[in-house]
Tab-separated table of C-alpha atoms in Angstrom:
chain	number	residue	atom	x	y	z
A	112	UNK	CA	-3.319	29.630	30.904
A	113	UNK	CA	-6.014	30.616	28.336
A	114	UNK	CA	-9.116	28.395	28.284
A	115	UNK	CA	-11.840	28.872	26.058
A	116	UNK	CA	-14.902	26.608	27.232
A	117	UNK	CA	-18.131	25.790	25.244
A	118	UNK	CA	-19.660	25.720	28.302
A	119	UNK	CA	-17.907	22.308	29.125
A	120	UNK	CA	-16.610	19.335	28.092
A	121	UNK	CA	-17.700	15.892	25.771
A	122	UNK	CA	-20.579	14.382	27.622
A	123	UNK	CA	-18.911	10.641	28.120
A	124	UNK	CA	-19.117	7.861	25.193
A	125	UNK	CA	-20.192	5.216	26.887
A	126	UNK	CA	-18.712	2.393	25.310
A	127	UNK	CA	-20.483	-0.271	27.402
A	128	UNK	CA	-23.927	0.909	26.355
A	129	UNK	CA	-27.007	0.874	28.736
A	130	UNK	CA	-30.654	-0.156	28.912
A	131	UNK	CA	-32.721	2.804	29.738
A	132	UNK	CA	-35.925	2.297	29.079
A	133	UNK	CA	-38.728	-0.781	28.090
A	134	UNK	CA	-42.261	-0.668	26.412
A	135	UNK	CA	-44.547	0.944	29.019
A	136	UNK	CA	-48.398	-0.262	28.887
A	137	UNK	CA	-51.728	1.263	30.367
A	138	UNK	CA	-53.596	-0.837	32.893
A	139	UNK	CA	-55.941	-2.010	29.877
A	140	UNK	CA	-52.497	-3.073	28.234
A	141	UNK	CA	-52.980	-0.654	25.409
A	142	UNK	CA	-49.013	0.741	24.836
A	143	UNK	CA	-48.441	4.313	25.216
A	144	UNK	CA	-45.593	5.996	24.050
A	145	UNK	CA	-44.411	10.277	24.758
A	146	UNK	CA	-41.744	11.984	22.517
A	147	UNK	CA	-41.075	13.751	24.671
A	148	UNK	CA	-41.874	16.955	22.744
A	149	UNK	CA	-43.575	19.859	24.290
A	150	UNK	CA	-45.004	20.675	20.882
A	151	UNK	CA	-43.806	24.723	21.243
A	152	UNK	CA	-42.058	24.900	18.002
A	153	UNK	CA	-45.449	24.063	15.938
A	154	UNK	CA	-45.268	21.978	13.010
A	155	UNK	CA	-42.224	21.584	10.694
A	156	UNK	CA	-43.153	21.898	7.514
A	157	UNK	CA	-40.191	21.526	5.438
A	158	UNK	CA	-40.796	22.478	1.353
A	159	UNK	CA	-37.178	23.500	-0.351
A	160	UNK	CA	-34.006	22.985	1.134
A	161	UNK	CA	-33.657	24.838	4.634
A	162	UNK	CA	-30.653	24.738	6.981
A	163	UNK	CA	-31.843	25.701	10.733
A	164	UNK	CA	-30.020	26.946	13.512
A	165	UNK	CA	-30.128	24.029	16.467
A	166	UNK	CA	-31.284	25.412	19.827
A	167	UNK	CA	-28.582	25.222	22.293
A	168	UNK	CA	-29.923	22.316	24.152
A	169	UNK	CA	-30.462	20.650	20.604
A	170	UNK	CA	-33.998	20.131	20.566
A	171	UNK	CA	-37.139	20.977	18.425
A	172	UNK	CA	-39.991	21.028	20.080
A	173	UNK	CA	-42.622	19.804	16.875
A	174	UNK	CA	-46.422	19.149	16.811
A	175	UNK	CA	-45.802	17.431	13.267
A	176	UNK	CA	-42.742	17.263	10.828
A	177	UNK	CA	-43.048	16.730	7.283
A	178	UNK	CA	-40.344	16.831	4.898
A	179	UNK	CA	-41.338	17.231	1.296
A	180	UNK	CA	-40.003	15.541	-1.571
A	181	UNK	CA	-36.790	17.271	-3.504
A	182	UNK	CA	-37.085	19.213	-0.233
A	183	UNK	CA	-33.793	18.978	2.304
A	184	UNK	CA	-33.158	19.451	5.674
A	185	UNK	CA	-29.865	20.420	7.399
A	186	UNK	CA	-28.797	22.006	10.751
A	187	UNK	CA	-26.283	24.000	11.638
A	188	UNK	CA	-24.574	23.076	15.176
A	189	UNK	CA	-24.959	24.816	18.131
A	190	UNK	CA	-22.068	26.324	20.407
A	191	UNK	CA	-22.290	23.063	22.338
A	192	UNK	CA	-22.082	20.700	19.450
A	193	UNK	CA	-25.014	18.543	20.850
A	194	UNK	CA	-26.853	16.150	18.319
A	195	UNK	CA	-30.209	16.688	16.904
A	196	UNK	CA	-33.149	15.959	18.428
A	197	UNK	CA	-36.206	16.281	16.281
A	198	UNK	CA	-39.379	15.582	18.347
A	199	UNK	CA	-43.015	15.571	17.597
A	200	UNK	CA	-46.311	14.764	19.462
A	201	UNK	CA	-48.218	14.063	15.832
A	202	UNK	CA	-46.614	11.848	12.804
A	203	UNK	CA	-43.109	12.128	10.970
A	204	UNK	CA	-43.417	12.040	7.211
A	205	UNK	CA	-39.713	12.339	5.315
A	206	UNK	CA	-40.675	11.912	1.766
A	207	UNK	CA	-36.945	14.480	1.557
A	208	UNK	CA	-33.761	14.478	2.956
A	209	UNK	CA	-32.875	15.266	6.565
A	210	UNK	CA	-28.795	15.480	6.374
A	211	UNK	CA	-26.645	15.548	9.217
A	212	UNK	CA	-23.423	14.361	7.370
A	213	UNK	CA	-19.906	15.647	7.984
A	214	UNK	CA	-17.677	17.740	5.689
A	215	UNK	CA	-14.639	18.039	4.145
A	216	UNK	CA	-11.533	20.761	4.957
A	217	UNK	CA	-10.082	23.423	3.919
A	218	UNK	CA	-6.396	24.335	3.317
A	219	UNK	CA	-5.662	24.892	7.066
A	220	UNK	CA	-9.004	23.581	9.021
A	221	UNK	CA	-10.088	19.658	9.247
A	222	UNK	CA	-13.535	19.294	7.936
A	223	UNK	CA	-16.158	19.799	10.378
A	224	UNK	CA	-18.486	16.882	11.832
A	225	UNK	CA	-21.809	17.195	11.769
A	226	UNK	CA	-24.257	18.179	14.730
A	227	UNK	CA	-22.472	15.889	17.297
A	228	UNK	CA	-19.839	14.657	15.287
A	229	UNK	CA	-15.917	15.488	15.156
A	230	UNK	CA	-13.992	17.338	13.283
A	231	UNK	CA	-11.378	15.605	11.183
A	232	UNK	CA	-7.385	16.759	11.650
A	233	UNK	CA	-5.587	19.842	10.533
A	234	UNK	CA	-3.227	19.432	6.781
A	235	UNK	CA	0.177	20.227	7.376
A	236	UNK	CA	1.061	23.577	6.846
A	237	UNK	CA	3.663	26.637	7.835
A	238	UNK	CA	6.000	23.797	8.867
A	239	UNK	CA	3.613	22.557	11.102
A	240	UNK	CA	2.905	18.539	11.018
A	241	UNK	CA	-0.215	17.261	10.236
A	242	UNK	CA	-3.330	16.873	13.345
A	243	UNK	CA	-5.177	13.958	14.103
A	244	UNK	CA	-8.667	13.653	13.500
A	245	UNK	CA	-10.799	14.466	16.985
A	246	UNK	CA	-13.721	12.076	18.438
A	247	UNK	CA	-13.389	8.533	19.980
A	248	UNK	CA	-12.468	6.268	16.607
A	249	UNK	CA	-10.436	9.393	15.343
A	250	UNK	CA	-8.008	8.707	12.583
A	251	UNK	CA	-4.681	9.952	13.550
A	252	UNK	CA	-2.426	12.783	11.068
A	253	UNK	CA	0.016	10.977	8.454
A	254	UNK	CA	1.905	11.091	4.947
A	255	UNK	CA	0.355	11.431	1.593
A	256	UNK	CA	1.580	8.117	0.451
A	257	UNK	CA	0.071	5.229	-0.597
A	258	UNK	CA	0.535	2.032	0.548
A	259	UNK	CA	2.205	2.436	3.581
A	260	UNK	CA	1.382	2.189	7.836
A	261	UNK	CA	2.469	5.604	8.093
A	262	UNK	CA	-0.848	7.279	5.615
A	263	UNK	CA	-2.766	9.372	7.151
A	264	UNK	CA	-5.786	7.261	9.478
A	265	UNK	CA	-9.449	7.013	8.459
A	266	UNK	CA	-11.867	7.057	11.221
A	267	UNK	CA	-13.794	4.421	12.722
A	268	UNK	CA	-17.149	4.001	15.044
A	269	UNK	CA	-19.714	1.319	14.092
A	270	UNK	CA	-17.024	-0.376	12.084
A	271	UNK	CA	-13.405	-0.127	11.431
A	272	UNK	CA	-11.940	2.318	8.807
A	273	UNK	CA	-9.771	0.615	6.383
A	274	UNK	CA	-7.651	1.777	3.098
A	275	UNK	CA	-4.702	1.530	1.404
A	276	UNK	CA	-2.659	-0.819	3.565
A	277	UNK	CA	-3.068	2.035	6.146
A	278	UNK	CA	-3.694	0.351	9.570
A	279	UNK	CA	-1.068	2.037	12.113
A	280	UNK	CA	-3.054	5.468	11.873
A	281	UNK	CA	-6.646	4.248	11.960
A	282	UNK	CA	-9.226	4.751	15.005
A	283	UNK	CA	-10.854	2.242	16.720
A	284	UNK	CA	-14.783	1.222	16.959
A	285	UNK	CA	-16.467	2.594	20.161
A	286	UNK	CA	-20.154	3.743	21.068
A	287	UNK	CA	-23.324	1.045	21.921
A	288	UNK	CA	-25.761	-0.347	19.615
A	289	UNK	CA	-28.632	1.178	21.424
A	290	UNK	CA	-27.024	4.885	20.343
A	291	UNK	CA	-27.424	5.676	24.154
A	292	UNK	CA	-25.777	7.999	24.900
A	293	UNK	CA	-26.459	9.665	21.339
A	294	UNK	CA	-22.993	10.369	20.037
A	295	UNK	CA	-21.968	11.104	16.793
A	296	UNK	CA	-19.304	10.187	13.976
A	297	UNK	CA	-14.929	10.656	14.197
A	298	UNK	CA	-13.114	12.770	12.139
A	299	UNK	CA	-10.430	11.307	9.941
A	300	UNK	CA	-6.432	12.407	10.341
A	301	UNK	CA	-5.012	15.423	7.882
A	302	UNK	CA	-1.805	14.318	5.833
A	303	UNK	CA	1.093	15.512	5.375
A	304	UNK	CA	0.583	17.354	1.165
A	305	UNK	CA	-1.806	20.007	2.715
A	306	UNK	CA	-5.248	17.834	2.530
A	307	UNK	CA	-6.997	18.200	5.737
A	308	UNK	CA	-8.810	15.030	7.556
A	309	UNK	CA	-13.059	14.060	6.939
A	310	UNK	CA	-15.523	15.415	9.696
A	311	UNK	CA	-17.736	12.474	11.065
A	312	UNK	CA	-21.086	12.012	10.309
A	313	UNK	CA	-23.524	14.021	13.087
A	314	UNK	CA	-25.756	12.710	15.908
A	315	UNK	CA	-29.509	12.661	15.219
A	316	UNK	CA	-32.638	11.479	16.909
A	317	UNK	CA	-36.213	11.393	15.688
A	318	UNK	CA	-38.870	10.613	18.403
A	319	UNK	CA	-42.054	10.942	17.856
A	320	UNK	CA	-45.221	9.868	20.283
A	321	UNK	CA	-47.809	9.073	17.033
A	322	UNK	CA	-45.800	7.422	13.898
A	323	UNK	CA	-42.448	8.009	11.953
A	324	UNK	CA	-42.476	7.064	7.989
A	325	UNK	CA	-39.405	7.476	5.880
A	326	UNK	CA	-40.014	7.071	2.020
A	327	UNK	CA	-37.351	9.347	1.730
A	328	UNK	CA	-33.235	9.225	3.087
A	329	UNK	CA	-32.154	10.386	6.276
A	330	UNK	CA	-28.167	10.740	6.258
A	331	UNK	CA	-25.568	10.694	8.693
A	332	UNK	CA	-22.615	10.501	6.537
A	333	UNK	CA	-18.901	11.916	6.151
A	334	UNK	CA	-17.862	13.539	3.327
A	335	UNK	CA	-17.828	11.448	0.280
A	336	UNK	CA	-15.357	13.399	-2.514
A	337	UNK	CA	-15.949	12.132	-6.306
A	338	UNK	CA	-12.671	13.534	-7.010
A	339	UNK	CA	-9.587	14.637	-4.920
A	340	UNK	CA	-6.227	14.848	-5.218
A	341	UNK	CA	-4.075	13.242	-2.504
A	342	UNK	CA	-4.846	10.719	-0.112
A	343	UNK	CA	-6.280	11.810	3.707
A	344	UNK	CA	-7.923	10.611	6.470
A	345	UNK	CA	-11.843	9.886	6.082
A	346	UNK	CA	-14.171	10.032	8.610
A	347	UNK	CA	-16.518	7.730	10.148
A	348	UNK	CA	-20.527	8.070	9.766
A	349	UNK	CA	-22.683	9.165	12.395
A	350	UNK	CA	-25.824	8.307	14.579
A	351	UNK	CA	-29.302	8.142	13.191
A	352	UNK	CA	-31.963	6.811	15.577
A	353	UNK	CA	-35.725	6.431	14.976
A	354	UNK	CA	-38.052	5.694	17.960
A	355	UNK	CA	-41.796	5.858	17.933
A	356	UNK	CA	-44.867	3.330	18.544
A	357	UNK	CA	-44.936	2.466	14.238
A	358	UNK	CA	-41.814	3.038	12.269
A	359	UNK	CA	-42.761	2.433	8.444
A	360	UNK	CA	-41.408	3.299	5.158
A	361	UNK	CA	-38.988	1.883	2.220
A	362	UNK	CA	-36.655	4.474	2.157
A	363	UNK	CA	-32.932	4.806	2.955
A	364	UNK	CA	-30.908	5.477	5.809
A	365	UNK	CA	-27.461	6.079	5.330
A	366	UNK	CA	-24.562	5.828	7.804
A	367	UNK	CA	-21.424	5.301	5.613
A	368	UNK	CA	-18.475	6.718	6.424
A	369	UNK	CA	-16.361	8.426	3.291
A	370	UNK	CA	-14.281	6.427	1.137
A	371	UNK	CA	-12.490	6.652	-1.684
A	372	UNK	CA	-14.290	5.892	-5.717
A	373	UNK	CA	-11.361	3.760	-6.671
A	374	UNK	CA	-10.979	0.721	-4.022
A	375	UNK	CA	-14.700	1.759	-1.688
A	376	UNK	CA	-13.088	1.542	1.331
A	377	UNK	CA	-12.347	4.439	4.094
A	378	UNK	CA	-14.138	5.636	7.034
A	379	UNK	CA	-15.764	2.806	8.973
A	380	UNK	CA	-19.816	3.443	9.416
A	381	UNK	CA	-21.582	5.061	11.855
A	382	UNK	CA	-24.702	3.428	14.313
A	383	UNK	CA	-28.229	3.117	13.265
A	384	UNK	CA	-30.876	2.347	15.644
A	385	UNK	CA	-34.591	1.781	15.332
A	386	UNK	CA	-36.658	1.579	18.775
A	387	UNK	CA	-40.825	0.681	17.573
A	388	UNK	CA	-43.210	-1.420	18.793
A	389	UNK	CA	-45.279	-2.177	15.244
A	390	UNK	CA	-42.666	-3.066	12.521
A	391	UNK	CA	-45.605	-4.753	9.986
A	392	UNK	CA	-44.648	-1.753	7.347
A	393	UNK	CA	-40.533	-1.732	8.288
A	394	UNK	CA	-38.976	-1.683	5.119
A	395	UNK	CA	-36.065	0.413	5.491
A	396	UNK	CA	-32.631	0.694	3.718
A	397	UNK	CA	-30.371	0.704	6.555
A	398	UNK	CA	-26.927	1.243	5.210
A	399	UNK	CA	-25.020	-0.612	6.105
A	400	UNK	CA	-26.837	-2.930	8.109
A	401	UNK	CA	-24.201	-4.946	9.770
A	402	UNK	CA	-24.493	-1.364	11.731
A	403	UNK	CA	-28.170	-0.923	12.583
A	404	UNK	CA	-30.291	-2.916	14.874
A	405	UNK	CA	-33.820	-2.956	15.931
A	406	UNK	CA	-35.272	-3.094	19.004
A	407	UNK	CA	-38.445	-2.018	21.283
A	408	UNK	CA	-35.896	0.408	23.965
A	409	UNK	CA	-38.932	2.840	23.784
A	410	UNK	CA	-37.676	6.326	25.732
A	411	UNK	CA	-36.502	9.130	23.594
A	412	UNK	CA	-34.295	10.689	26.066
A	413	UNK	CA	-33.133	9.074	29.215
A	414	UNK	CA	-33.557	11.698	32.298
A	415	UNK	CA	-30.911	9.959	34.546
A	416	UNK	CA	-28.263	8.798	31.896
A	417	UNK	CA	-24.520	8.070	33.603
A	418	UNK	CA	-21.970	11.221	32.320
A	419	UNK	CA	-18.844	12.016	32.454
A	420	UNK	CA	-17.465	16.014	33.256
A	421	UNK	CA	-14.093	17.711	32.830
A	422	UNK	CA	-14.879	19.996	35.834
A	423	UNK	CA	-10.811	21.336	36.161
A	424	UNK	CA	-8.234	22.662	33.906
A	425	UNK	CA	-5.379	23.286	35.822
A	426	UNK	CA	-6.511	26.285	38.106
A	427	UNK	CA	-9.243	26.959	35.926
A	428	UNK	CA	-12.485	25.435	37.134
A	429	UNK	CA	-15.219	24.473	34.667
A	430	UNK	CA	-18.951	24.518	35.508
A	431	UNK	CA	-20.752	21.457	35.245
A	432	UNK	CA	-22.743	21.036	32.172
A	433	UNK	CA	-23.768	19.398	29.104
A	434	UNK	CA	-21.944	19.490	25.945
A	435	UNK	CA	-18.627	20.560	24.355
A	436	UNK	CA	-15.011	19.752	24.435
A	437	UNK	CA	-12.615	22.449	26.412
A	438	UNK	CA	-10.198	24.044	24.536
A	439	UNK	CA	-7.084	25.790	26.246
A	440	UNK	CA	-3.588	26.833	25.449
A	441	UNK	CA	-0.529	27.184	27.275
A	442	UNK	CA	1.946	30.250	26.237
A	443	UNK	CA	5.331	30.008	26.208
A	444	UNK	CA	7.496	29.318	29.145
A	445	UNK	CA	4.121	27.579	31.012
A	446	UNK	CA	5.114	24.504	32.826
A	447	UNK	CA	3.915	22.012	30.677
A	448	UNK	CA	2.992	19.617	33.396
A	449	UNK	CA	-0.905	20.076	34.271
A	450	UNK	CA	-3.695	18.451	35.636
A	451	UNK	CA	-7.217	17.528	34.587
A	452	UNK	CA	-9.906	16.475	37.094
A	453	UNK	CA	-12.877	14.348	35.705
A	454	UNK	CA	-16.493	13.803	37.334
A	455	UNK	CA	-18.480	10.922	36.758
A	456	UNK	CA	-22.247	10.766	37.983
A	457	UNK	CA	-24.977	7.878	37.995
A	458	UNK	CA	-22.633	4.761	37.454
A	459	UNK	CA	-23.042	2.972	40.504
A	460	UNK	CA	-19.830	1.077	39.367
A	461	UNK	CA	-16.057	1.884	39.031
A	462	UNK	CA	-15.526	3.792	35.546
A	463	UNK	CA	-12.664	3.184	33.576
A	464	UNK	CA	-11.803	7.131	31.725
A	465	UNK	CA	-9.666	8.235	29.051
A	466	UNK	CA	-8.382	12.072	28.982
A	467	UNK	CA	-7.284	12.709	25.364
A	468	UNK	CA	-5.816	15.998	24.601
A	469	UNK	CA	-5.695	16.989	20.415
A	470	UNK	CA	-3.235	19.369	19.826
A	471	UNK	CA	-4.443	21.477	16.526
A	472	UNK	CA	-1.565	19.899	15.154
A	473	UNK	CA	0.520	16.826	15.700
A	474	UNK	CA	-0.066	13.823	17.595
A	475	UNK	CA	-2.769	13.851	20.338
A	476	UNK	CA	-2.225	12.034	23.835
A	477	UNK	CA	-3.838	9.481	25.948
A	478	UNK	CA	-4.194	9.219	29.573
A	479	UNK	CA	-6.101	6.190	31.415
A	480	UNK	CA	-7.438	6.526	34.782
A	481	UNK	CA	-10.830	4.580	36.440
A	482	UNK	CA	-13.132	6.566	39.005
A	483	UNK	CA	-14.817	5.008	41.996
A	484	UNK	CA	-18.887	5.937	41.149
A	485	UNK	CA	-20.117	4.081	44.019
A	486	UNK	CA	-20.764	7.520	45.474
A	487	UNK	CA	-21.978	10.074	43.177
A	488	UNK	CA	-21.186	12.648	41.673
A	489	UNK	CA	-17.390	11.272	42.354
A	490	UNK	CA	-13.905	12.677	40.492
A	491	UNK	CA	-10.353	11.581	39.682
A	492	UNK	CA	-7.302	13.885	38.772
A	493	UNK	CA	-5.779	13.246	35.650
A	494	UNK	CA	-1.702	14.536	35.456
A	495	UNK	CA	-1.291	15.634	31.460
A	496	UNK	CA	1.356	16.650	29.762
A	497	UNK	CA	0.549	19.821	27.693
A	498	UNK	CA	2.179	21.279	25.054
A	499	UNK	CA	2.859	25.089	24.975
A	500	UNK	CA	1.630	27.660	22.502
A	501	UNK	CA	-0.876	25.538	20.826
A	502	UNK	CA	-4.481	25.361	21.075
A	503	UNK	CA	-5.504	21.660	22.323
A	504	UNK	CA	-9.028	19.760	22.715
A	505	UNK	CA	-9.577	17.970	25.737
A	506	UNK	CA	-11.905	15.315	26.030
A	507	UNK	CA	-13.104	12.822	28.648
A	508	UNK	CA	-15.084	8.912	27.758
A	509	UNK	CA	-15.122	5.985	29.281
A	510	UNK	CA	-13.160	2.993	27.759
């Protein structure tokens, strides 16, 4: 067995969601507030459109970030696919864009998701069958017909996709209102004409310990085609989440998942979140907002959040770590019968799992199991079924 690992596997969904934090106050009952940033990467002064490379752990360690107007700000992901985390000790001023939308695909690949999204499924091609879209609310692979059940899914998260009478193939809602953990958009299924599947809108987080003031858009997105030929699966937006002492501003954020220009409907929405404590000058455009909430959960990044590891492969063993989904492929003659062991840490509870393998393409699999956290760390074995001589995603979340 071949196994190519990221350095590990999807750091659990968790759909029930959890309260990590609350306003902390001085002993004079003034409120005081850290980022969390150790200030190291100076201040982000962003004047024309600039894509940077995201540090492996995802983080950017700011003084100050300012995004100029006209100016825009994109990412590319890291080898662990973690979200963005933009933090600053000083004030957050996005008169710009900061984009963390997903893409569309190419002849062979599903479009990629943004920073902590999921790709969208492979287009049928060399006699191979359409994939389905990868991530929690995936959209699964399908024909290039319209109406029908049998059309290739759109992906859901916040909300349900929903097209063209398709409804068989599309994902399901998952993730918590509070975006914690921070998890990003699904990607939508490929069909069966050659069009690949819609990445899902990325994963981002801006903290800051001073003030954060949008009067420009901060996007989370899937790809959003004016013209196309063919119908596919879209993908689902992503996670935007704004957390500091003042949040102000008029401007937009955008969460919409990608749809088509003739009926507006596709990919369900992503999450939006906004964690402040003064909301007198809150005038955002959160789109849509039957998706966003507001609230006063004021910690950036939770030190002891509950996560789930794929720390086995068949004989392989994985190091536990944070990030990425394991890839692996079985050649020929391989007894397809396998197993996958799954840790869980910091639940307290029993954990109800899900093991989903993706094959590149074709239909993925599902495989339910619970795991007994009362102790922790504590693991289950998972028996899979595997197929042979094709490269597959594995991913563990809780249900």
């Amino acid at each position: 067995m071949h196994t190519t690992n990221r350095n590990h596997t999807l750091s659990s969904v968790l759909l029930a969601g959890l309260l990590v934090g609350a306003s902390q106050f001085t002993t004079c009952g003034q409120f005081t507030f850290d980022s969390g940033s150790t200030g190291t990467n100076g201040a982000l002064n962003i004047t024309n459109d600039t894509t940077l490379e995201l540090p492996p752990h995802g983080q950017i360690h700011c003084t100050t970030i300012t995004v100029a107007l006209n100016a825009t700000l994109k990412f590319t992901p890291n080898a662990l696919n973690t979200p963005v985390h933009l933090l600053a000790r000083g004030d957050v001023v996005i008169n710009g864009t900061i984009d963390v939308s997903g893409s569309a695909g190419s002849a062979v690949l599903g479009g990629a998701g943004g920073p902590g999204g999921f790709a969208g499924g492979n287009p049928a091609s060399g006699g191979l069958p359409p994939g389905d879209g990868k991530g929690p609310g995936a959209g699964r692979g399908g024909a290039d017909s319209v109406p029908g059940s049998g059309g290739a899914g759109y992906a859901s998260y916040g909300s349900t996709g929903e097209g063209w009478s398709v409804t068989t193939n599309n994902g399901s809602t998952y993730g918590s209102p509070l975006l914690t953990p921070l998890t990003g958009g699904s990607g939508g299924g490929g069909n069966s004409a050659g069009v690949a599947g819609a990445g899902g809108g990325g994963a981002l987080l801006v903290a800051s310990t001073t003030g954060i003031t949008v009067n420009g858009t901060v996007l989370a997105g899937s790809y959003n085609p004016f013209n196309y030929s063919g119908f596919f699966g879209f993908g689902s937006g992503g996670a935007i989440r704004l957390v500091a002492p003042v949040v102000s501003g008029a401007g937009l954020v955008d969460v919409r998942g990608g749809y088509d220009i003739f009926t507006y409907k596709g990919g369900g929405a992503g999450r939006i979140r906004i964690d402040c404590i003064d909301r007198r000058s809150l005038a955002l455009n959160l789109t849509p907002s039957s998706v966003a909430s507001i609230g006063a959960n004021m910690i950036a990044i939770p030190t002891s959040a509950p996560r789930l590891d794929i720390i086995q492969l068949g004989t392989n063993n994985i190091p536990v770590a944070t990030g990425s989904p394991v890839f692996f492929m079985l050649p020929l003659g391989s007894d397809t019968n396998q197993i996958v062991t799954v840790q869980a840490a910091d639940f307290g509870r029993l954990v109800p799992i899900r093991v989903v393998l993706t094959p590149e393409n074709g239909s993925k699999s599902y495989y339910d199991a619970s795991i007994d956290n009362a102790a922790s760390p504590a693991s289950v074995t998972v028996p899979v079924v595997v197929p042979v001589n094709v490269q597959v995603h594995v991913t563990a979340w809780t249900r």
